[in-house]
């Protein structure tokens, strides 16, 4: 089952369409040569004539319209019907490491679970995770509380390769208790103003974010389609360190770290799509998402899930949404 691509013919499966339509494409900038000598050479070891970067403010702008109306993903059904499913993005997690220590104390921020009456199996399944999430690597030596909110002061001075943690956020609320990504970024920016001014070239390779995508409606409206209740969790790197990781076979074999920058031009602006390097799913039922490319979509989902898991383990991070998505996926496979 494939979807016609613009000018490319029937190349994209439903899964590929989702990954393409939810990848933010940010305007490209080139770093002045006078600034290149100031770069952290552990993060930018290659000698390049040009260094490309994007700004975080441009990245958040990509999510502005999606946060308000949803991101549309063309879907082909086994019946031959076509529709557009809309997904709203929510900030699931973010860690931003820079080369300079923060000028003010860093507090780890999580959200509370909200009203006790709204706690469902989702939030309850995460309650046990909250304790383990507070036991990060001793290298990062962070103190935390059980209740979330702004937690105790952390120094977060780590080794030269990771840099200094400027901002960290892990969402714990139930899906219905969350605000769209752009609203959450605006909220965080009041405490971490550099979220609106940092550039990808300022960030260490350990900087990343995860976006949770929840379906809201499809056009044309009509009957409920169970296959379209799937929720997604996409992982994106935020550092320019990955700009040279281009893929030789973009259409078929770009599993794994999908962080390489494939530029495209819109008008006079060169855009850098930040493809997901990791993926987790929840409520994946039926064959809408795994019937394309002779079973290779199923392999791609497994590969991207494995990469996300490896990434979190390398950073010694307990990501609440990932644990829930992965746990529920295991239950479904066991049935």
Coordinates of C-alpha atoms in Angstrom, one line a residue:
X1 CA 0.0 0.0 0.0
X2 CA 1.7 3.2 -1.2
X3 CA 0.9 6.9 -1.5
X4 CA 1.6 8.9 -4.7
X5 CA 4.4 11.3 -4.0
X6 CA 4.5 14.7 -5.6
X7 CA 6.3 14.2 -8.9
X8 CA 7.9 10.9 -7.7
X9 CA 5.2 8.4 -8.5
X10 CA 4.0 5.7 -6.1
X11 CA 7.1 5.7 -3.8
X12 CA 5.9 6.3 -0.3
X13 CA 4.2 3.9 2.0
X14 CA 1.9 5.1 4.8
X15 CA 4.7 4.9 7.3
X16 CA 7.1 6.9 5.0
X17 CA 4.4 9.5 4.5
X18 CA 4.0 9.9 8.3
X19 CA 7.8 10.3 8.8
X20 CA 8.0 12.7 5.9
X21 CA 5.0 14.9 6.9
X22 CA 6.0 15.1 10.5
X23 CA 9.7 15.9 10.0
X24 CA 10.2 19.7 10.6
X25 CA 12.1 21.5 7.8
X26 CA 14.1 24.4 9.1
X27 CA 15.7 27.3 7.1
X28 CA 19.4 26.7 6.6
X29 CA 22.1 29.2 7.6
X30 CA 25.9 29.2 7.1
X31 CA 28.3 30.0 9.9
X32 CA 30.6 32.9 9.2
X33 CA 34.2 31.7 8.9
X34 CA 35.2 34.1 11.7
X35 CA 33.2 32.0 14.1
X36 CA 34.4 28.6 13.0
X37 CA 37.5 28.7 15.1
X38 CA 35.4 29.1 18.2
X39 CA 33.6 25.8 17.7
X40 CA 34.0 22.8 20.1
X41 CA 36.3 20.5 18.1
X42 CA 35.0 17.5 19.9
X43 CA 31.6 18.2 18.5
X44 CA 32.8 19.4 15.1
X45 CA 36.0 17.4 14.3
X46 CA 35.8 17.7 10.5
X47 CA 37.5 20.5 8.6
X48 CA 34.8 21.9 6.5
X49 CA 34.7 24.9 4.2
X50 CA 31.1 25.6 5.2
X51 CA 29.2 24.8 8.4
X52 CA 25.5 24.7 8.1
X53 CA 23.1 25.3 11.1
X54 CA 19.6 26.1 12.0
X55 CA 18.1 28.1 14.9
X56 CA 15.9 26.6 17.6
X57 CA 13.4 29.4 17.1
X58 CA 13.0 28.4 13.4
X59 CA 12.5 24.8 14.6
X60 CA 9.7 25.7 17.0
X61 CA 8.1 27.8 14.3
X62 CA 7.7 24.6 12.2
X63 CA 5.4 23.2 14.9
X64 CA 3.3 26.4 15.3
X65 CA 0.6 25.5 12.7
X66 CA 0.8 21.8 13.5
X67 CA 0.2 22.6 17.2
X68 CA -2.9 24.6 16.3
X69 CA -4.5 22.5 13.5
X70 CA -2.5 19.2 13.3
X71 CA -0.1 17.8 10.7
X72 CA -1.8 16.2 7.8
X73 CA -0.6 12.8 6.7
X74 CA -2.0 11.2 3.4
X75 CA -3.1 7.6 4.0
X76 CA -4.1 4.9 1.6
X77 CA -6.4 2.2 3.0
X78 CA -6.6 -1.4 1.8
X79 CA -10.1 -0.7 0.4
X80 CA -8.5 1.7 -2.1
X81 CA -9.8 4.8 -0.3
X82 CA -7.5 7.7 0.5
X83 CA -7.8 10.2 3.4
X84 CA -5.7 12.7 5.3
X85 CA -5.2 11.9 9.0
X86 CA -4.2 14.8 11.3
X87 CA -1.8 14.5 14.3
X88 CA -1.1 17.1 17.0
X89 CA 2.5 17.2 18.3
X90 CA 3.3 17.3 22.0
X91 CA 6.8 17.7 23.5
X92 CA 7.5 14.4 25.1
X93 CA 11.2 15.0 26.2
X94 CA 14.1 17.3 25.5
X95 CA 17.7 17.6 26.6
X96 CA 19.9 20.5 25.5
X97 CA 23.6 20.4 26.2
X98 CA 25.8 23.4 25.4
X99 CA 29.6 24.2 25.7
X100 CA 29.2 26.8 28.4
X101 CA 27.8 26.3 31.9
X102 CA 24.5 28.0 32.6
X103 CA 24.6 31.4 34.2
X104 CA 21.8 30.5 36.6
X105 CA 21.1 27.2 38.5
X106 CA 19.5 24.5 36.4
X107 CA 16.3 22.9 37.6
X108 CA 14.9 19.8 36.1
X109 CA 11.3 20.3 35.1
X110 CA 8.6 17.7 34.8
X111 CA 4.9 18.0 34.9
X112 CA 2.6 16.8 37.6
X113 CA 0.1 14.1 36.8
X114 CA -2.8 16.5 37.0
X115 CA -6.1 16.0 38.7
X116 CA -6.2 12.6 40.5
X117 CA -9.6 11.8 39.0
X118 CA -8.1 11.9 35.5
X119 CA -5.3 9.5 36.2
X120 CA -5.9 6.5 34.0
X121 CA -3.8 3.4 33.1
X122 CA -1.5 5.6 31.1
X123 CA -0.4 7.8 34.0
X124 CA -0.5 5.0 36.5
X125 CA 1.8 2.9 34.4
X126 CA 4.3 5.8 34.6
X127 CA 4.2 6.2 38.3
X128 CA 6.7 3.4 38.9
X129 CA 8.9 4.9 36.2
X130 CA 9.2 8.3 38.0
X131 CA 11.4 6.8 40.7
X132 CA 13.8 5.2 38.3
X133 CA 13.9 8.3 36.1
X134 CA 15.3 10.2 39.0
X135 CA 18.3 7.8 39.3
X136 CA 20.3 9.0 36.3
X137 CA 24.0 8.4 35.9
X138 CA 26.1 9.5 38.9
X139 CA 28.1 11.5 36.4
X140 CA 25.2 13.8 36.1
X141 CA 24.5 13.7 39.9
X142 CA 21.0 15.2 39.9
X143 CA 18.7 15.4 42.9
X144 CA 15.0 15.2 42.3
X145 CA 11.7 14.9 44.0
X146 CA 8.8 12.5 43.5
X147 CA 6.2 15.2 42.8
X148 CA 7.7 16.6 39.6
X149 CA 7.5 20.4 39.1
X150 CA 10.7 22.4 39.4
X151 CA 13.0 20.1 41.3
X152 CA 16.1 20.6 43.4
X153 CA 19.2 22.3 42.1
X154 CA 21.4 20.3 39.8
X155 CA 24.9 21.2 38.7
X156 CA 24.9 19.0 35.6
X157 CA 28.5 19.6 34.8
X158 CA 29.5 16.6 32.6
X159 CA 32.4 15.6 30.5
X160 CA 33.6 17.7 27.5
X161 CA 31.8 15.5 25.0
X162 CA 28.3 15.9 26.5
X163 CA 28.8 19.5 27.6
X164 CA 26.6 21.3 30.2
X165 CA 22.9 20.5 30.5
X166 CA 21.1 23.8 29.8
X167 CA 17.5 22.5 29.7
X168 CA 15.8 19.2 30.4
X169 CA 12.1 18.3 30.3
X170 CA 10.2 15.0 30.5
X171 CA 6.5 15.0 30.1
X172 CA 4.6 12.9 32.7
X173 CA 1.0 14.0 32.3
X174 CA -1.7 12.0 30.7
X175 CA -2.3 12.7 27.0
X176 CA -5.5 14.7 27.8
X177 CA -3.5 16.8 30.3
X178 CA -0.9 18.0 27.9
X179 CA -0.6 21.2 25.8
X180 CA 0.6 21.2 22.2
X181 CA 4.3 21.4 21.6
X182 CA 4.4 25.1 20.7
X183 CA 2.6 26.1 23.9
X184 CA 4.9 23.9 26.0
X185 CA 8.0 25.5 24.3
X186 CA 6.6 29.0 25.0
X187 CA 6.2 28.0 28.7
X188 CA 9.7 26.5 29.0
X189 CA 11.2 29.6 27.3
X190 CA 10.1 31.8 30.1
X191 CA 12.6 29.8 32.4
X192 CA 15.1 28.9 29.6
X193 CA 15.1 32.0 27.3
X194 CA 18.0 30.6 25.2
X195 CA 15.5 28.0 23.8
X196 CA 14.6 30.8 21.4
X197 CA 18.1 31.9 20.5
X198 CA 20.4 28.9 20.5
X199 CA 21.7 27.5 17.2
X200 CA 22.3 23.9 16.3
X201 CA 26.0 24.6 16.0
X202 CA 26.0 25.6 19.7
X203 CA 24.7 22.3 20.9
X204 CA 26.5 19.1 21.7
X205 CA 25.7 15.8 19.9
X206 CA 23.8 14.6 23.0
X207 CA 21.1 17.2 22.5
X208 CA 17.8 15.7 21.4
X209 CA 14.0 15.9 21.6
X210 CA 11.1 13.5 21.4
X211 CA 7.7 14.4 20.0
X212 CA 4.5 12.5 20.8
X213 CA 2.0 12.6 17.9
X214 CA -1.7 11.9 18.8
X215 CA -4.4 11.5 16.1
X216 CA -7.3 14.0 16.2
X217 CA -9.4 13.6 13.1
X218 CA -9.3 12.6 9.4
X219 CA -10.7 14.1 6.2
X220 CA -13.1 13.0 4.8
X221 CA -14.9 12.5 8.1
X222 CA -17.1 9.5 8.6
X223 CA -16.7 6.1 10.1
X224 CA -14.1 5.4 12.8
X225 CA -11.1 3.5 11.4
X226 CA -9.4 1.6 14.2
X227 CA -6.1 1.4 12.3
X228 CA -5.8 5.2 12.5
X229 CA -5.8 5.3 16.3
X230 CA -2.0 4.7 16.3
X231 CA 0.1 7.2 18.3
X232 CA 3.7 7.8 17.4
X233 CA 6.8 9.0 19.3
X234 CA 9.6 10.5 17.1
X235 CA 13.1 11.2 18.1
X236 CA 15.2 14.1 16.6
X237 CA 18.8 15.2 17.1
X238 CA 19.3 19.0 17.5
X239 CA 23.1 19.4 16.9
X240 CA 24.9 20.4 13.7
X241 CA 27.3 17.5 14.5
X242 CA 25.1 15.3 12.4
X243 CA 24.9 17.4 9.3
X244 CA 27.4 15.2 7.3
X245 CA 25.5 12.0 8.0
X246 CA 23.9 11.8 4.6
X247 CA 22.2 8.6 3.5
X248 CA 23.2 6.9 0.3
X249 CA 19.8 5.2 -0.1
X250 CA 17.3 7.7 1.1
X251 CA 14.1 6.0 0.0
X252 CA 14.6 2.5 1.3
X253 CA 17.4 2.0 3.7
X254 CA 17.7 5.0 5.9
X255 CA 17.0 3.1 9.1
X256 CA 19.0 3.8 12.1
X257 CA 20.2 7.3 12.9
X258 CA 18.1 9.3 10.4
X259 CA 19.7 12.5 11.4
X260 CA 21.5 13.3 8.2
X261 CA 20.5 16.5 6.6
X262 CA 18.9 16.2 3.2
X263 CA 18.4 19.7 1.9
X264 CA 15.5 20.8 -0.2
X265 CA 14.7 24.2 -1.7
X266 CA 11.4 26.1 -1.4
X267 CA 11.5 29.3 -3.3
X268 CA 14.7 31.1 -2.4
X269 CA 15.0 29.3 1.0
X270 CA 17.1 26.1 1.5
X271 CA 15.4 23.9 4.1
X272 CA 16.9 21.2 6.3
X273 CA 14.4 18.4 7.1
X274 CA 15.2 16.9 10.6
X275 CA 14.2 13.3 10.0
X276 CA 13.4 11.1 12.9
X277 CA 16.3 8.9 14.0
X278 CA 14.1 6.8 16.3
X279 CA 10.5 5.8 16.6
X280 CA 8.0 4.1 19.0
X281 CA 4.4 3.4 18.4
X282 CA 1.3 2.8 20.5
X283 CA -2.1 1.2 19.5
X284 CA -0.7 0.0 16.2
X285 CA -3.4 -2.3 15.0
X286 CA -4.2 -3.7 11.6
X287 CA -2.0 -3.3 8.5
X288 CA -2.2 0.4 7.6
X289 CA 1.3 1.1 8.8
X290 CA 3.1 -2.1 8.1
X291 CA 1.7 -3.4 4.8
X292 CA 4.0 -1.3 2.5
X293 CA 7.2 -2.3 0.7
X294 CA 6.8 -6.0 1.1
X295 CA 7.1 -6.0 4.9
X296 CA 10.1 -3.6 5.0
X297 CA 8.0 -1.1 6.9
X298 CA 7.7 -3.5 9.8
X299 CA 11.5 -3.9 9.7
X300 CA 11.9 -0.2 9.7
X301 CA 9.7 0.3 12.7
X302 CA 11.7 -2.4 14.6
X303 CA 15.0 -0.8 13.6
X304 CA 14.0 2.8 14.6
X305 CA 12.6 1.5 17.9
X306 CA 16.0 -0.3 18.5
X307 CA 17.9 2.9 17.8
X308 CA 15.7 5.0 20.1
X309 CA 16.3 2.4 22.9
X310 CA 20.0 2.5 22.3
X311 CA 20.1 6.3 22.4
X312 CA 18.3 6.5 25.7
X313 CA 20.6 3.8 27.2
X314 CA 23.7 5.6 26.1
X315 CA 22.5 8.8 27.8
X316 CA 21.3 6.7 30.8
X317 CA 17.8 8.3 30.5
X318 CA 14.5 6.9 31.6
X319 CA 12.0 8.4 29.1
X320 CA 8.5 7.9 30.4
X321 CA 6.6 7.9 27.1
X322 CA 9.1 5.5 25.5
X323 CA 8.7 3.1 28.5
X324 CA 4.9 3.3 28.2
X325 CA 4.8 2.9 24.4
X326 CA 7.3 0.1 24.4
X327 CA 5.6 -1.7 27.3
X328 CA 2.2 -1.5 25.7
X329 CA 3.6 -2.7 22.4
X330 CA 5.0 -5.7 24.2
X331 CA 1.6 -6.5 25.6
X332 CA 0.0 -6.3 22.2
X333 CA 2.6 -8.6 20.7
X334 CA 2.1 -11.1 23.5
X335 CA -1.6 -11.4 22.8

